[in-house]
Amino acid sequence: AIGLTGRVENLSGVGVSNIKVVAQDLASGIEAGDSITDANGNYSIPLASGTYKIMLIGGYLIWDNGCGGYCASNVNTPQYFVYYNAVTNISVESNTTRNITLPLVTLTGKTTDSNGVPVSGVAIRQPNKYTYPIDFSYDSYYYALNEWNPYIVSNEYGDYSITLLAGTDYSLTIMPPTG
């Protein structure tokens, strides 16, 4: 048997663990195999000869028998995401290596009242979002969300940080603390 191997990396070149790498037959769209990245971001998928596209899935909903449950990644990711067509039209005729960059970015900000005083305990949510490339070709798009409890919450200085897949036109929902 032949296979597809490689490493899933963030934009800084760090291997990203606990990401599901799915190979789909390019013609039929049927899943041909998958793998969960290891602690260094490496994956290996046995495949038959053919042409494939690769999808990456990550976040809190990835079950990995290797860690015995739902396992966090070694780098910050959205709570859940799907990076459709992370690689398209990859030909596998012999053992093939393909590294994949996962375009994770961090949005930071500060929550304040109308007088500029920091407000802690503000929940920041990023609802379900499909983000398409600028040319709207639908060849590659992302699905990401950060809206589950526990929410991302501003700290005692009003600071918050949220991880997103690089894209455009995200919207955030701000929920002030009760009381």
PDB file of C-alpha atoms in Angstrom:
ATOM      1  CA  ALA A   1       0.000   0.000   0.000  1.00  0.00           C
ATOM      2  CA  ILE A   2       1.080   3.550  -0.646  1.00  0.00           C
ATOM      3  CA  GLY A   3       0.229   6.572   1.375  1.00  0.00           C
ATOM      4  CA  LEU A   4       0.172  10.275   1.949  1.00  0.00           C
ATOM      5  CA  THR A   5       2.248  11.635   4.820  1.00  0.00           C
ATOM      6  CA  GLY A   6       3.184  15.089   5.987  1.00  0.00           C
ATOM      7  CA  ARG A   7       2.926  17.682   8.696  1.00  0.00           C
ATOM      8  CA  VAL A   8       0.202  20.190   9.542  1.00  0.00           C
ATOM      9  CA  GLU A   9       1.834  23.469  10.595  1.00  0.00           C
ATOM     10  CA  ASN A  10       0.650  26.888  11.700  1.00  0.00           C
ATOM     11  CA  LEU A  11       1.866  30.061   9.993  1.00  0.00           C
ATOM     12  CA  SER A  12       4.954  30.067  12.264  1.00  0.00           C
ATOM     13  CA  GLY A  13       5.942  26.550  11.176  1.00  0.00           C
ATOM     14  CA  VAL A  14       4.928  24.861  14.449  1.00  0.00           C
ATOM     15  CA  GLY A  15       3.444  21.383  13.997  1.00  0.00           C
ATOM     16  CA  VAL A  16      -0.220  21.345  15.096  1.00  0.00           C
ATOM     17  CA  SER A  17      -1.406  18.302  17.063  1.00  0.00           C
ATOM     18  CA  ASN A  18      -4.854  16.685  17.168  1.00  0.00           C
ATOM     19  CA  ILE A  19      -6.023  17.844  13.755  1.00  0.00           C
ATOM     20  CA  LYS A  20      -8.043  15.393  11.694  1.00  0.00           C
ATOM     21  CA  VAL A  21      -6.640  15.159   8.160  1.00  0.00           C
ATOM     22  CA  VAL A  22      -9.189  13.725   5.715  1.00  0.00           C
ATOM     23  CA  ALA A  23      -8.342  12.598   2.173  1.00  0.00           C
ATOM     24  CA  GLN A  24     -11.274  12.607  -0.254  1.00  0.00           C
ATOM     25  CA  ASP A  25     -11.272  11.171  -3.743  1.00  0.00           C
ATOM     26  CA  LEU A  26     -11.254  14.215  -6.029  1.00  0.00           C
ATOM     27  CA  ALA A  27     -13.716  12.795  -8.566  1.00  0.00           C
ATOM     28  CA  SER A  28     -16.292  11.264  -6.224  1.00  0.00           C
ATOM     29  CA  GLY A  29     -15.806  13.319  -3.040  1.00  0.00           C
ATOM     30  CA  ILE A  30     -15.874  10.066  -1.049  1.00  0.00           C
ATOM     31  CA  GLU A  31     -13.590   9.876   1.968  1.00  0.00           C
ATOM     32  CA  ALA A  32     -10.657   7.583   1.206  1.00  0.00           C
ATOM     33  CA  GLY A  33      -8.877   7.799   4.560  1.00  0.00           C
ATOM     34  CA  ASP A  34      -8.042   9.969   7.526  1.00  0.00           C
ATOM     35  CA  SER A  35      -5.520  10.463  10.283  1.00  0.00           C
ATOM     36  CA  ILE A  36      -5.166  12.500  13.493  1.00  0.00           C
ATOM     37  CA  THR A  37      -1.940  14.507  13.687  1.00  0.00           C
ATOM     38  CA  ASP A  38       0.493  13.470  16.406  1.00  0.00           C
ATOM     39  CA  ALA A  39       2.190  15.728  18.987  1.00  0.00           C
ATOM     40  CA  ASN A  40       4.447  17.139  16.244  1.00  0.00           C
ATOM     41  CA  GLY A  41       1.709  17.663  13.659  1.00  0.00           C
ATOM     42  CA  ASN A  42       2.617  14.595  11.579  1.00  0.00           C
ATOM     43  CA  TYR A  43      -0.003  12.531   9.773  1.00  0.00           C
ATOM     44  CA  SER A  44      -0.031   9.394   7.647  1.00  0.00           C
ATOM     45  CA  ILE A  45      -2.932   8.126   5.524  1.00  0.00           C
ATOM     46  CA  PRO A  46      -2.776   4.836   3.569  1.00  0.00           C
ATOM     47  CA  LEU A  47      -4.311   5.433   0.145  1.00  0.00           C
ATOM     48  CA  ALA A  48      -4.707   3.770  -3.221  1.00  0.00           C
ATOM     49  CA  SER A  49      -3.265   5.471  -6.285  1.00  0.00           C
ATOM     50  CA  GLY A  50      -5.419   8.414  -7.239  1.00  0.00           C
ATOM     51  CA  THR A  51      -6.063  12.131  -7.033  1.00  0.00           C
ATOM     52  CA  TYR A  52      -7.312  13.603  -3.778  1.00  0.00           C
ATOM     53  CA  LYS A  53      -8.276  16.729  -1.928  1.00  0.00           C
ATOM     54  CA  ILE A  54      -7.461  17.236   1.748  1.00  0.00           C
ATOM     55  CA  MET A  55      -9.741  18.637   4.454  1.00  0.00           C
ATOM     56  CA  LEU A  56      -8.592  19.619   7.975  1.00  0.00           C
ATOM     57  CA  ILE A  57     -10.910  19.440  10.988  1.00  0.00           C
ATOM     58  CA  GLY A  58      -9.970  20.602  14.458  1.00  0.00           C
ATOM     59  CA  GLY A  59     -11.072  21.969  17.778  1.00  0.00           C
ATOM     60  CA  TYR A  60     -12.857  20.515  20.751  1.00  0.00           C
ATOM     61  CA  LEU A  61     -14.889  17.956  18.793  1.00  0.00           C
ATOM     62  CA  ILE A  62     -12.016  15.839  17.524  1.00  0.00           C
ATOM     63  CA  TRP A  63     -12.052  12.411  19.155  1.00  0.00           C
ATOM     64  CA  ASP A  64      -8.658  10.742  19.324  1.00  0.00           C
ATOM     65  CA  ASN A  65      -8.271   7.245  20.710  1.00  0.00           C
ATOM     66  CA  GLY A  66      -4.573   8.010  21.177  1.00  0.00           C
ATOM     67  CA  CYS A  67      -5.343  10.380  24.041  1.00  0.00           C
ATOM     68  CA  GLY A  68      -8.547   8.651  25.061  1.00  0.00           C
ATOM     69  CA  GLY A  69     -11.074  11.343  24.226  1.00  0.00           C
ATOM     70  CA  TYR A  70     -11.511  14.895  23.057  1.00  0.00           C
ATOM     71  CA  CYS A  71      -8.018  16.315  23.026  1.00  0.00           C
ATOM     72  CA  ALA A  72      -6.831  19.902  22.790  1.00  0.00           C
ATOM     73  CA  SER A  73      -4.219  20.891  20.258  1.00  0.00           C
ATOM     74  CA  ASN A  74      -0.777  22.099  21.271  1.00  0.00           C
ATOM     75  CA  VAL A  75      -1.566  25.507  19.724  1.00  0.00           C
ATOM     76  CA  ASN A  76      -4.657  27.675  20.045  1.00  0.00           C
ATOM     77  CA  THR A  77      -7.340  26.907  17.475  1.00  0.00           C
ATOM     78  CA  PRO A  78     -10.969  27.934  17.090  1.00  0.00           C
ATOM     79  CA  GLN A  79     -13.262  25.858  19.286  1.00  0.00           C
ATOM     80  CA  TYR A  80     -14.258  24.004  16.134  1.00  0.00           C
ATOM     81  CA  PHE A  81     -13.268  24.433  12.504  1.00  0.00           C
ATOM     82  CA  VAL A  82     -13.250  22.765   9.116  1.00  0.00           C
ATOM     83  CA  TYR A  83     -10.764  23.868   6.458  1.00  0.00           C
ATOM     84  CA  TYR A  84     -12.332  22.457   3.305  1.00  0.00           C
ATOM     85  CA  ASN A  85     -10.014  21.752   0.411  1.00  0.00           C
ATOM     86  CA  ALA A  86      -6.851  22.654   2.328  1.00  0.00           C
ATOM     87  CA  VAL A  87      -5.089  20.911  -0.551  1.00  0.00           C
ATOM     88  CA  THR A  88      -6.726  20.185  -3.869  1.00  0.00           C
ATOM     89  CA  ASN A  89      -5.714  18.004  -6.770  1.00  0.00           C
ATOM     90  CA  ILE A  90      -2.880  16.087  -5.090  1.00  0.00           C
ATOM     91  CA  SER A  91      -1.799  13.069  -7.094  1.00  0.00           C
ATOM     92  CA  VAL A  92      -0.725  10.011  -5.097  1.00  0.00           C
ATOM     93  CA  GLU A  93       0.907   7.399  -7.331  1.00  0.00           C
ATOM     94  CA  SER A  94       3.636   6.408  -4.863  1.00  0.00           C
ATOM     95  CA  ASN A  95       4.412   7.324  -1.274  1.00  0.00           C
ATOM     96  CA  THR A  96       3.830  11.071  -1.226  1.00  0.00           C
ATOM     97  CA  THR A  97       4.713  13.748   1.336  1.00  0.00           C
ATOM     98  CA  ARG A  98       2.685  16.942   1.596  1.00  0.00           C
ATOM     99  CA  ASN A  99       2.976  19.492   4.405  1.00  0.00           C
ATOM    100  CA  ILE A 100      -0.071  21.681   4.959  1.00  0.00           C
ATOM    101  CA  THR A 101      -0.210  25.151   6.480  1.00  0.00           C
ATOM    102  CA  LEU A 102      -3.187  25.808   8.742  1.00  0.00           C
ATOM    103  CA  PRO A 103      -3.796  29.593   8.548  1.00  0.00           C
ATOM    104  CA  LEU A 104      -4.487  30.344  12.218  1.00  0.00           C
ATOM    105  CA  VAL A 105      -4.522  33.988  13.308  1.00  0.00           C
ATOM    106  CA  THR A 106      -5.172  35.662  16.651  1.00  0.00           C
ATOM    107  CA  LEU A 107      -7.499  38.597  17.149  1.00  0.00           C
ATOM    108  CA  THR A 108      -6.878  40.541  20.349  1.00  0.00           C
ATOM    109  CA  GLY A 109      -8.790  43.427  21.827  1.00  0.00           C
ATOM    110  CA  LYS A 110      -9.874  45.256  24.936  1.00  0.00           C
ATOM    111  CA  THR A 111     -13.361  45.660  26.356  1.00  0.00           C
ATOM    112  CA  THR A 112     -14.035  49.032  28.001  1.00  0.00           C
ATOM    113  CA  ASP A 113     -16.993  51.066  29.193  1.00  0.00           C
ATOM    114  CA  SER A 114     -17.939  54.420  27.654  1.00  0.00           C
ATOM    115  CA  ASN A 115     -15.313  56.125  29.840  1.00  0.00           C
ATOM    116  CA  GLY A 116     -12.499  53.859  28.614  1.00  0.00           C
ATOM    117  CA  VAL A 117     -12.358  51.866  31.858  1.00  0.00           C
ATOM    118  CA  PRO A 118     -11.531  48.164  31.246  1.00  0.00           C
ATOM    119  CA  VAL A 119     -14.425  45.754  31.778  1.00  0.00           C
ATOM    120  CA  SER A 120     -13.668  42.179  32.806  1.00  0.00           C
ATOM    121  CA  GLY A 121     -15.913  39.167  32.336  1.00  0.00           C
ATOM    122  CA  VAL A 122     -17.191  40.181  28.889  1.00  0.00           C
ATOM    123  CA  ALA A 123     -17.929  37.060  26.817  1.00  0.00           C
ATOM    124  CA  ILE A 124     -16.695  37.179  23.226  1.00  0.00           C
ATOM    125  CA  ARG A 125     -18.397  34.858  20.753  1.00  0.00           C
ATOM    126  CA  GLN A 126     -17.679  34.264  17.103  1.00  0.00           C
ATOM    127  CA  PRO A 127     -20.727  32.510  15.631  1.00  0.00           C
ATOM    128  CA  ASN A 128     -20.622  29.949  12.822  1.00  0.00           C
ATOM    129  CA  LYS A 129     -18.899  31.495   9.844  1.00  0.00           C
ATOM    130  CA  TYR A 130     -18.190  30.288   6.357  1.00  0.00           C
ATOM    131  CA  THR A 131     -15.347  32.343   4.906  1.00  0.00           C
ATOM    132  CA  TYR A 132     -14.659  32.211   1.198  1.00  0.00           C
ATOM    133  CA  PRO A 133     -11.594  33.444  -0.638  1.00  0.00           C
ATOM    134  CA  ILE A 134     -11.680  36.858  -2.255  1.00  0.00           C
ATOM    135  CA  ASP A 135     -12.444  35.449  -5.700  1.00  0.00           C
ATOM    136  CA  PHE A 136     -15.468  33.507  -4.326  1.00  0.00           C
ATOM    137  CA  SER A 137     -14.370  30.472  -6.323  1.00  0.00           C
ATOM    138  CA  TYR A 138     -15.480  28.084  -3.555  1.00  0.00           C
ATOM    139  CA  ASP A 139     -12.349  26.053  -4.210  1.00  0.00           C
ATOM    140  CA  SER A 140     -11.240  26.635  -0.647  1.00  0.00           C
ATOM    141  CA  TYR A 141     -13.276  27.820   2.269  1.00  0.00           C
ATOM    142  CA  TYR A 142     -13.332  27.639   6.029  1.00  0.00           C
ATOM    143  CA  TYR A 143     -15.938  26.982   8.630  1.00  0.00           C
ATOM    144  CA  ALA A 144     -15.090  28.183  12.115  1.00  0.00           C
ATOM    145  CA  LEU A 145     -16.816  28.989  15.351  1.00  0.00           C
ATOM    146  CA  ASN A 146     -15.957  30.164  18.838  1.00  0.00           C
ATOM    147  CA  GLU A 147     -19.375  30.330  20.456  1.00  0.00           C
ATOM    148  CA  TRP A 148     -19.600  27.473  22.903  1.00  0.00           C
ATOM    149  CA  ASN A 149     -19.404  27.637  26.648  1.00  0.00           C
ATOM    150  CA  PRO A 150     -16.832  28.186  28.020  1.00  0.00           C
ATOM    151  CA  TYR A 151     -16.843  31.452  26.143  1.00  0.00           C
ATOM    152  CA  ILE A 152     -13.762  33.493  25.530  1.00  0.00           C
ATOM    153  CA  VAL A 153     -13.941  36.087  28.319  1.00  0.00           C
ATOM    154  CA  SER A 154     -12.061  39.340  28.854  1.00  0.00           C
ATOM    155  CA  ASN A 155      -9.640  39.302  31.794  1.00  0.00           C
ATOM    156  CA  GLU A 156      -9.390  41.755  34.691  1.00  0.00           C
ATOM    157  CA  TYR A 157      -7.746  44.300  32.336  1.00  0.00           C
ATOM    158  CA  GLY A 158     -10.473  43.930  29.703  1.00  0.00           C
ATOM    159  CA  ASP A 159      -8.112  42.071  27.360  1.00  0.00           C
ATOM    160  CA  TYR A 160      -9.244  39.138  25.225  1.00  0.00           C
ATOM    161  CA  SER A 161      -7.753  36.923  22.538  1.00  0.00           C
ATOM    162  CA  ILE A 162      -9.598  34.749  20.043  1.00  0.00           C
ATOM    163  CA  THR A 163      -8.130  32.349  17.474  1.00  0.00           C
ATOM    164  CA  LEU A 164      -9.602  32.341  13.968  1.00  0.00           C
ATOM    165  CA  LEU A 165      -8.790  30.920  10.581  1.00  0.00           C
ATOM    166  CA  ALA A 166      -7.420  33.673   8.370  1.00  0.00           C
ATOM    167  CA  GLY A 167     -10.220  35.111   6.302  1.00  0.00           C
ATOM    168  CA  THR A 168     -12.460  38.089   6.042  1.00  0.00           C
ATOM    169  CA  ASP A 169     -15.716  39.363   7.404  1.00  0.00           C
ATOM    170  CA  TYR A 170     -15.898  37.718  10.813  1.00  0.00           C
ATOM    171  CA  SER A 171     -18.402  39.159  13.252  1.00  0.00           C
ATOM    172  CA  LEU A 172     -18.213  38.926  17.016  1.00  0.00           C
ATOM    173  CA  THR A 173     -20.989  38.896  19.577  1.00  0.00           C
ATOM    174  CA  ILE A 174     -20.158  40.729  22.802  1.00  0.00           C
ATOM    175  CA  MET A 175     -22.058  39.715  25.946  1.00  0.00           C
ATOM    176  CA  PRO A 176     -21.493  41.991  28.953  1.00  0.00           C
ATOM    177  CA  PRO A 177     -21.165  40.439  32.394  1.00  0.00           C
ATOM    178  CA  THR A 178     -24.336  40.138  34.423  1.00  0.00           C
ATOM    179  CA  GLY A 179     -24.825  42.446  37.368  1.00  0.00           C
TER     180      GLY A 179
END
